[in-house]
């Protein structure tokens, strides 16, 4: 749509982050029109660049996972271990609004790129760091990735089935929470800057940011002494609430449908589907508490029912009578069977490395179309950014390249 | 505070209540509109002391910190003029109405925009405002299931298992809050309002991006499911190896530690195990024995060493060597954590009714100039009705009191705490 302005156009971010959580922080900004410039280096390449390669596995470019995490960003290659490299980074920061990094400890400060150092000359600068432990405290230099953070906040000990080991999830789940706390904090800081002209430093500890989504677990422990436990798919208030095994796929993969009975109205609807009309009328089954005391009987009935159906068909039947239900989908379901989701979210973009699929920006503005764009090759925009933003002429850029500053 | 210039009308349920908490905790004036007999969430346990009560629901207390309460019946036509005036003054309106519910209530986007042309309207629902499943009903478990997250947790020989603490709701709210603030910044720049549609299923599917990326199925015909390794590590393999033996959780003397072995760690790891084994009186020389060994051969040595060590000792000695080791904590462990204590992450507030000290999770982020703050406990039913109607909506005291007398609205403050 010509002439249409994306919401965050005009904002520029210098992005030192890598792997997943950092790039997902700036992904929203890039999708919504900000100029996100990744500072990368051939001397320490983001491992995600090599992930899921369908083509050339030794190339840092063309990886679909990297593409999904870094759509529409620009990439400038700078060797920050060279003083001239740090100078270039500083000059880029001087013409930008936001700096983001996810290094641990004082790496940025040692490069001369710490907040205190930068804010002296750029008081309106907004900077966010997102190490595991935060920037202060006795263990601030401790490190880990998303799965470590999940273990630290109690997630592993609060999920799963007894007596299995507390493995947690195969998803590095904190990496999908922390970027959104980070983006939110950055946007709050931008609003404060719009009101006052002031920038600020945002110290985000991934440990704390993830503990912040533990719901009422912390209050519950403090007043009731209730500690973490492995409760499978059960719920405090709802019963029945679980997954029930359905017919397997043609290739033998086991399938389940998730069902959650919120209240007695859902229960009565479920009873009609199960063909148990007496249950719907009986006082014995009114309220989740009463139903729990008949758990074995109810579960047996539900397992019997679900086992006759394809998981999607089972969900369809229950949704048809207003009962929350859904197949436990995998990526094949999402792509091939879930027309609702793929219509909203599955984009294909043609890149110079071939077509790639990605998830669209899920924040949908009614009056905007947000295109999905390719991720940059490593250092793809070094020349254009240094020329356009810093007025460096081609000879100067060549000299820097020859001196190993831009790699 | 950073957002104290923003008036938010909060019409959310479980899917969006964390989004409005995020706004309120950074200073926005968040008015939660609840029925005269109280938000249904007040009836959800667990309860403080195991005793039910409208101000004793721990979910309600946690998710509604720093918010105000206006008690008004959305379905009562005589209450609508009041609500409409409030909507007209709002900077943001956040709700969780399905397309059918919104239409029935006259609170769809068009109606809200008619009342307030630069309002920021955020809708957070199970499947979004558009599409085949727009009127499907979803709880958190359904969101985790339909978004592809459920099948990625647990062991391959078990059923899939949910993440704890309502992560589908949290993800929906997180994206809703980011959308809300992006719209605020957009309005700061261009003056225009926004209409935003968030689907919980979309938010959940985003979290599967690394472990089960859509390109794996479309381009590689691979359908990742749970391996029970506790890690997405298999997708990092440059050499294409399925690293299902790359475990992340190991038993130790008093519990478990999270510890991932990376190829670059092998020498440090051997030295560390030797140090620990020497301390335990069972010395080894793994630095020599394991020179050039494959990661696969490490498990028995790790298990044997860890079985004699506490989680805390492994944590600190491992981290001292740059190894990625953490304790697998329970919630109670967070209360004894020196790092969280130093940063004052846990925040206490006395419970108004009982005087008991309730500990809440604190700031997810520390902003140097406009910090997160826990200012007030979740409100009583209608605690701020009179204040909001007179100070924000512009009714006179008599007009407001007339509405109270006729039962159109409820003022909790004059009723007092139970």
mmCIF file of N, CA, C and O in Angstrom, chain A residues 55-126:
data_model
loop_
_atom_site.group_PDB
_atom_site.id
_atom_site.type_symbol
_atom_site.label_atom_id
_atom_site.label_comp_id
_atom_site.label_asym_id
_atom_site.label_seq_id
_atom_site.Cartn_x
_atom_site.Cartn_y
_atom_site.Cartn_z
ATOM 1 N N UNK A 55 20.276 -26.013 2.076
ATOM 2 C CA UNK A 55 21.196 -25.939 0.941
ATOM 3 C C UNK A 55 22.645 -26.064 1.433
ATOM 4 O O UNK A 55 23.038 -27.058 1.977
ATOM 5 N N UNK A 56 23.401 -24.994 1.294
ATOM 6 C CA UNK A 56 24.821 -25.030 1.604
ATOM 7 C C UNK A 56 25.087 -24.895 3.099
ATOM 8 O O UNK A 56 24.979 -23.821 3.673
ATOM 9 N N UNK A 57 25.440 -26.009 3.723
ATOM 10 C CA UNK A 57 25.572 -26.020 5.179
ATOM 11 C C UNK A 57 26.759 -25.237 5.694
ATOM 12 O O UNK A 57 26.831 -24.947 6.881
ATOM 13 N N UNK A 58 27.713 -24.912 4.846
ATOM 14 C CA UNK A 58 28.877 -24.218 5.367
ATOM 15 C C UNK A 58 28.752 -22.707 5.219
ATOM 16 O O UNK A 58 29.611 -21.963 5.647
ATOM 17 N N UNK A 59 27.638 -22.277 4.614
ATOM 18 C CA UNK A 59 27.476 -20.844 4.423
ATOM 19 C C UNK A 59 26.683 -20.231 5.572
ATOM 20 O O UNK A 59 25.696 -20.804 6.017
ATOM 21 N N UNK A 60 27.114 -19.054 6.048
ATOM 22 C CA UNK A 60 26.329 -18.382 7.079
ATOM 23 C C UNK A 60 25.094 -17.681 6.513
ATOM 24 O O UNK A 60 24.338 -17.070 7.257
ATOM 25 N N UNK A 61 24.888 -17.786 5.245
ATOM 26 C CA UNK A 61 23.756 -17.095 4.620
ATOM 27 C C UNK A 61 22.759 -18.081 4.045
ATOM 28 O O UNK A 61 23.128 -19.148 3.580
ATOM 29 N N UNK A 62 21.492 -17.717 4.100
ATOM 30 C CA UNK A 62 20.458 -18.544 3.496
ATOM 31 C C UNK A 62 19.826 -19.534 4.449
ATOM 32 O O UNK A 62 19.081 -20.411 4.033
ATOM 33 N N UNK A 63 20.109 -19.447 5.713
ATOM 34 C CA UNK A 63 19.516 -20.357 6.689
ATOM 35 C C UNK A 63 18.094 -19.934 7.032
ATOM 36 O O UNK A 63 17.852 -18.785 7.397
ATOM 37 N N UNK A 64 17.129 -20.858 6.946
ATOM 38 C CA UNK A 64 15.740 -20.481 7.178
ATOM 39 C C UNK A 64 15.430 -20.048 8.617
ATOM 40 O O UNK A 64 14.556 -19.190 8.819
ATOM 41 N N UNK A 65 16.085 -20.617 9.605
ATOM 42 C CA UNK A 65 15.789 -20.208 10.979
ATOM 43 C C UNK A 65 16.295 -18.790 11.219
ATOM 44 O O UNK A 65 15.610 -17.954 11.815
ATOM 45 N N UNK A 66 17.470 -18.491 10.725
ATOM 46 C CA UNK A 66 18.004 -17.135 10.847
ATOM 47 C C UNK A 66 17.082 -16.147 10.144
ATOM 48 O O UNK A 66 16.818 -15.041 10.624
ATOM 49 N N UNK A 67 16.573 -16.573 9.006
ATOM 50 C CA UNK A 67 15.655 -15.723 8.250
ATOM 51 C C UNK A 67 14.393 -15.420 9.049
ATOM 52 O O UNK A 67 13.905 -14.297 9.093
ATOM 53 N N UNK A 68 13.891 -16.450 9.732
ATOM 54 C CA UNK A 68 12.674 -16.292 10.528
ATOM 55 C C UNK A 68 12.892 -15.343 11.701
ATOM 56 O O UNK A 68 11.972 -14.656 12.131
ATOM 57 N N UNK A 69 14.094 -15.327 12.255
ATOM 58 C CA UNK A 69 14.377 -14.504 13.432
ATOM 59 C C UNK A 69 14.813 -13.084 13.074
ATOM 60 O O UNK A 69 14.781 -12.203 13.922
ATOM 61 N N UNK A 70 15.248 -12.867 11.850
ATOM 62 C CA UNK A 70 15.844 -11.575 11.507
ATOM 63 C C UNK A 70 15.300 -10.943 10.222
ATOM 64 O O UNK A 70 16.063 -10.351 9.446
ATOM 65 N N UNK A 71 13.989 -11.023 10.029
ATOM 66 C CA UNK A 71 13.445 -10.488 8.780
ATOM 67 C C UNK A 71 13.645 -8.985 8.667
ATOM 68 O O UNK A 71 13.478 -8.256 9.642
ATOM 69 N N UNK A 72 14.029 -8.529 7.499
ATOM 70 C CA UNK A 72 14.056 -7.098 7.241
ATOM 71 C C UNK A 72 15.129 -6.300 7.945
ATOM 72 O O UNK A 72 15.092 -5.065 7.940
ATOM 73 N N UNK A 73 16.098 -6.970 8.583
ATOM 74 C CA UNK A 73 17.152 -6.201 9.261
ATOM 75 C C UNK A 73 18.336 -6.001 8.311
ATOM 76 O O UNK A 73 18.441 -6.656 7.280
ATOM 77 N N UNK A 74 19.219 -5.085 8.675
ATOM 78 C CA UNK A 74 20.430 -4.884 7.878
ATOM 79 C C UNK A 74 21.620 -5.463 8.664
ATOM 80 O O UNK A 74 21.565 -5.564 9.887
ATOM 81 N N UNK A 75 22.678 -5.833 7.949
ATOM 82 C CA UNK A 75 23.842 -6.405 8.628
ATOM 83 C C UNK A 75 25.106 -5.665 8.251
ATOM 84 O O UNK A 75 25.417 -5.507 7.065
ATOM 85 N N UNK A 76 25.833 -5.226 9.270
ATOM 86 C CA UNK A 76 27.119 -4.557 9.074
ATOM 87 C C UNK A 76 28.169 -5.380 9.799
ATOM 88 O O UNK A 76 27.997 -5.715 10.972
ATOM 89 N N UNK A 77 29.256 -5.709 9.097
ATOM 90 C CA UNK A 77 30.315 -6.505 9.710
ATOM 91 C C UNK A 77 31.364 -5.580 10.299
ATOM 92 O O UNK A 77 31.951 -4.758 9.585
ATOM 93 N N UNK A 78 31.569 -5.696 11.605
ATOM 94 C CA UNK A 78 32.581 -4.880 12.288
ATOM 95 C C UNK A 78 33.323 -5.772 13.274
ATOM 96 O O UNK A 78 32.706 -6.531 14.016
ATOM 97 N N UNK A 79 34.628 -5.674 13.285
ATOM 98 C CA UNK A 79 35.434 -6.380 14.275
ATOM 99 C C UNK A 79 35.625 -5.464 15.479
ATOM 100 O O UNK A 79 36.426 -4.526 15.439
ATOM 101 N N UNK A 80 34.879 -5.742 16.532
ATOM 102 C CA UNK A 80 34.891 -4.849 17.693
ATOM 103 C C UNK A 80 36.151 -4.996 18.540
ATOM 104 O O UNK A 80 36.370 -4.225 19.473
ATOM 105 N N UNK A 81 36.965 -5.985 18.205
ATOM 106 C CA UNK A 81 38.231 -6.097 18.927
ATOM 107 C C UNK A 81 39.276 -5.142 18.355
ATOM 108 O O UNK A 81 40.404 -5.094 18.820
ATOM 109 N N UNK A 82 38.911 -4.402 17.315
ATOM 110 C CA UNK A 82 39.780 -3.390 16.749
ATOM 111 C C UNK A 82 39.268 -2.012 17.146
ATOM 112 O O UNK A 82 38.073 -1.733 17.000
ATOM 113 N N UNK A 83 40.119 -1.146 17.674
ATOM 114 C CA UNK A 83 39.667 0.179 18.119
ATOM 115 C C UNK A 83 38.920 0.951 17.027
ATOM 116 O O UNK A 83 37.936 1.631 17.318
ATOM 117 N N UNK A 84 39.376 0.801 15.794
ATOM 118 C CA UNK A 84 38.667 1.527 14.722
ATOM 119 C C UNK A 84 37.266 0.975 14.543
ATOM 120 O O UNK A 84 36.354 1.705 14.138
ATOM 121 N N UNK A 85 37.101 -0.312 14.819
ATOM 122 C CA UNK A 85 35.778 -0.931 14.735
ATOM 123 C C UNK A 85 34.862 -0.346 15.794
ATOM 124 O O UNK A 85 33.702 -0.018 15.518
ATOM 125 N N UNK A 86 35.373 -0.212 17.001
ATOM 126 C CA UNK A 86 34.577 0.380 18.075
ATOM 127 C C UNK A 86 34.185 1.818 17.719
ATOM 128 O O UNK A 86 33.046 2.237 17.963
ATOM 129 N N UNK A 87 35.090 2.549 17.118
ATOM 130 C CA UNK A 87 34.786 3.928 16.703
ATOM 131 C C UNK A 87 33.638 3.975 15.715
ATOM 132 O O UNK A 87 32.754 4.833 15.808
ATOM 133 N N UNK A 88 33.645 3.053 14.769
ATOM 134 C CA UNK A 88 32.567 3.013 13.783
ATOM 135 C C UNK A 88 31.254 2.683 14.475
ATOM 136 O O UNK A 88 30.210 3.305 14.208
ATOM 137 N N UNK A 89 31.286 1.721 15.392
ATOM 138 C CA UNK A 89 30.075 1.367 16.133
ATOM 139 C C UNK A 89 29.550 2.584 16.888
ATOM 140 O O UNK A 89 28.354 2.873 16.883
ATOM 141 N N UNK A 90 30.449 3.327 17.527
ATOM 142 C CA UNK A 90 30.030 4.522 18.279
ATOM 143 C C UNK A 90 29.381 5.553 17.367
ATOM 144 O O UNK A 90 28.400 6.196 17.743
ATOM 145 N N UNK A 91 29.946 5.706 16.185
ATOM 146 C CA UNK A 91 29.382 6.695 15.260
ATOM 147 C C UNK A 91 28.006 6.253 14.781
ATOM 148 O O UNK A 91 27.115 7.081 14.584
ATOM 149 N N UNK A 92 27.814 4.966 14.608
ATOM 150 C CA UNK A 92 26.484 4.467 14.222
ATOM 151 C C UNK A 92 25.494 4.684 15.364
ATOM 152 O O UNK A 92 24.342 5.062 15.149
ATOM 153 N N UNK A 93 25.942 4.428 16.585
ATOM 154 C CA UNK A 93 25.073 4.621 17.746
ATOM 155 C C UNK A 93 24.656 6.080 17.856
ATOM 156 O O UNK A 93 23.517 6.391 18.220
ATOM 157 N N UNK A 94 25.596 6.980 17.513
ATOM 158 C CA UNK A 94 25.310 8.407 17.630
ATOM 159 C C UNK A 94 24.161 8.856 16.724
ATOM 160 O O UNK A 94 23.524 9.876 16.997
ATOM 161 N N UNK A 95 23.901 8.110 15.658
ATOM 162 C CA UNK A 95 22.788 8.480 14.777
ATOM 163 C C UNK A 95 21.615 7.514 14.932
ATOM 164 O O UNK A 95 20.780 7.372 14.038
ATOM 165 N N UNK A 96 21.571 6.860 16.084
ATOM 166 C CA UNK A 96 20.502 5.885 16.317
ATOM 167 C C UNK A 96 19.751 6.205 17.596
ATOM 168 O O UNK A 96 20.147 7.083 18.359
ATOM 169 N N UNK A 97 18.664 5.479 17.813
ATOM 170 C CA UNK A 97 17.828 5.726 18.977
ATOM 171 C C UNK A 97 18.058 4.711 20.091
ATOM 172 O O UNK A 97 17.922 5.017 21.266
ATOM 173 N N UNK A 98 18.355 3.487 19.688
ATOM 174 C CA UNK A 98 18.371 2.373 20.640
ATOM 175 C C UNK A 98 19.583 1.479 20.382
ATOM 176 O O UNK A 98 19.974 1.259 19.228
ATOM 177 N N UNK A 99 20.152 0.959 21.466
ATOM 178 C CA UNK A 99 21.198 -0.072 21.381
ATOM 179 C C UNK A 99 20.713 -1.287 22.173
ATOM 180 O O UNK A 99 20.204 -1.128 23.283
ATOM 181 N N UNK A 100 20.880 -2.467 21.599
ATOM 182 C CA UNK A 100 20.486 -3.686 22.312
ATOM 183 C C UNK A 100 21.632 -4.690 22.278
ATOM 184 O O UNK A 100 22.252 -4.886 21.226
ATOM 185 N N UNK A 101 21.909 -5.327 23.410
ATOM 186 C CA UNK A 101 22.908 -6.394 23.418
ATOM 187 C C UNK A 101 22.489 -7.498 24.381
ATOM 188 O O UNK A 101 21.710 -7.258 25.300
ATOM 189 N N UNK A 102 23.013 -8.720 24.157
ATOM 190 C CA UNK A 102 22.751 -9.771 25.135
ATOM 191 C C UNK A 102 24.042 -10.454 25.583
ATOM 192 O O UNK A 102 24.074 -11.630 25.882
ATOM 193 N N UNK A 103 25.127 -9.686 25.643
ATOM 194 C CA UNK A 103 26.368 -10.204 26.196
ATOM 195 C C UNK A 103 26.256 -10.295 27.699
ATOM 196 O O UNK A 103 25.526 -9.549 28.320
ATOM 197 N N UNK A 104 27.050 -11.201 28.281
ATOM 198 C CA UNK A 104 27.087 -11.256 29.731
ATOM 199 C C UNK A 104 28.162 -10.305 30.225
ATOM 200 O O UNK A 104 29.035 -9.890 29.466
ATOM 201 N N UNK A 105 28.080 -9.995 31.482
ATOM 202 C CA UNK A 105 29.129 -9.227 32.140
ATOM 203 C C UNK A 105 29.416 -7.894 31.494
ATOM 204 O O UNK A 105 28.530 -7.233 30.978
ATOM 205 N N UNK A 106 30.665 -7.516 31.479
ATOM 206 C CA UNK A 106 31.018 -6.157 31.107
ATOM 207 C C UNK A 106 31.628 -6.061 29.714
ATOM 208 O O UNK A 106 32.422 -5.176 29.438
ATOM 209 N N UNK A 107 31.225 -7.009 28.843
ATOM 210 C CA UNK A 107 31.826 -7.010 27.499
ATOM 211 C C UNK A 107 31.658 -5.689 26.789
ATOM 212 O O UNK A 107 32.600 -5.143 26.224
ATOM 213 N N UNK A 108 30.439 -5.130 26.812
ATOM 214 C CA UNK A 108 30.183 -3.874 26.100
ATOM 215 C C UNK A 108 31.029 -2.748 26.710
ATOM 216 O O UNK A 108 31.599 -1.923 25.994
ATOM 217 N N UNK A 109 31.120 -2.749 28.049
ATOM 218 C CA UNK A 109 31.904 -1.701 28.713
ATOM 219 C C UNK A 109 33.371 -1.797 28.330
ATOM 220 O O UNK A 109 34.032 -0.787 28.079
ATOM 221 N N UNK A 110 33.876 -3.030 28.263
ATOM 222 C CA UNK A 110 35.293 -3.204 27.897
ATOM 223 C C UNK A 110 35.566 -2.708 26.483
ATOM 224 O O UNK A 110 36.655 -2.254 26.159
ATOM 225 N N UNK A 111 34.575 -2.764 25.619
ATOM 226 C CA UNK A 111 34.724 -2.230 24.272
ATOM 227 C C UNK A 111 34.524 -0.715 24.227
ATOM 228 O O UNK A 111 34.658 -0.093 23.192
ATOM 229 N N UNK A 112 34.150 -0.132 25.384
ATOM 230 C CA UNK A 112 33.862 1.306 25.392
ATOM 231 C C UNK A 112 32.433 1.599 24.955
ATOM 232 O O UNK A 112 32.093 2.736 24.627
ATOM 233 N N UNK A 113 31.600 0.582 24.975
ATOM 234 C CA UNK A 113 30.219 0.742 24.502
ATOM 235 C C UNK A 113 29.211 0.510 25.631
ATOM 236 O O UNK A 113 28.081 0.104 25.385
ATOM 237 N N UNK A 114 29.628 0.739 26.870
ATOM 238 C CA UNK A 114 28.696 0.608 27.980
ATOM 239 C C UNK A 114 27.758 1.806 28.030
ATOM 240 O O UNK A 114 28.054 2.861 27.457
ATOM 241 N N UNK A 115 26.635 1.658 28.702
ATOM 242 C CA UNK A 115 25.649 2.738 28.730
ATOM 243 C C UNK A 115 26.237 4.031 29.295
ATOM 244 O O UNK A 115 26.054 5.108 28.714
ATOM 245 N N UNK A 116 26.914 3.923 30.439
ATOM 246 C CA UNK A 116 27.481 5.139 31.058
ATOM 247 C C UNK A 116 28.363 5.888 30.073
ATOM 248 O O UNK A 116 28.321 7.111 29.976
ATOM 249 N N UNK A 117 29.173 5.110 29.350
ATOM 250 C CA UNK A 117 30.101 5.716 28.401
ATOM 251 C C UNK A 117 29.357 6.402 27.256
ATOM 252 O O UNK A 117 29.665 7.521 26.860
ATOM 253 N N UNK A 118 28.354 5.700 26.709
ATOM 254 C CA UNK A 118 27.644 6.243 25.554
ATOM 255 C C UNK A 118 26.736 7.414 25.934
ATOM 256 O O UNK A 118 26.612 8.385 25.183
ATOM 257 N N UNK A 119 26.107 7.307 27.111
ATOM 258 C CA UNK A 119 25.119 8.327 27.489
ATOM 259 C C UNK A 119 25.742 9.694 27.711
ATOM 260 O O UNK A 119 25.056 10.723 27.650
ATOM 261 N N UNK A 120 27.057 9.715 27.966
ATOM 262 C CA UNK A 120 27.732 11.012 28.166
ATOM 263 C C UNK A 120 27.561 11.905 26.959
ATOM 264 O O UNK A 120 27.313 13.101 27.086
ATOM 265 N N UNK A 121 27.693 11.294 25.770
ATOM 266 C CA UNK A 121 27.560 12.115 24.571
ATOM 267 C C UNK A 121 26.193 11.985 23.914
ATOM 268 O O UNK A 121 25.830 12.790 23.057
ATOM 269 N N UNK A 122 25.416 10.957 24.295
ATOM 270 C CA UNK A 122 24.094 10.771 23.687
ATOM 271 C C UNK A 122 23.060 10.593 24.802
ATOM 272 O O UNK A 122 22.625 9.476 25.083
ATOM 273 N N UNK A 123 22.663 11.681 25.473
ATOM 274 C CA UNK A 123 21.771 11.553 26.635
ATOM 275 C C UNK A 123 20.383 11.004 26.298
ATOM 276 O O UNK A 123 19.689 10.504 27.175
ATOM 277 N N UNK A 124 19.989 11.073 25.045
ATOM 278 C CA UNK A 124 18.664 10.548 24.700
ATOM 279 C C UNK A 124 18.716 9.078 24.308
ATOM 280 O O UNK A 124 17.706 8.490 23.930
ATOM 281 N N UNK A 125 19.900 8.479 24.412
ATOM 282 C CA UNK A 125 20.040 7.084 23.979
ATOM 283 C C UNK A 125 19.287 6.137 24.904
ATOM 284 O O UNK A 125 19.300 6.295 26.114
ATOM 285 N N UNK A 126 18.650 5.145 24.310
ATOM 286 C CA UNK A 126 18.003 4.073 25.075
ATOM 287 C C UNK A 126 18.818 2.821 24.816
ATOM 288 O O UNK A 126 19.060 2.444 23.675
#
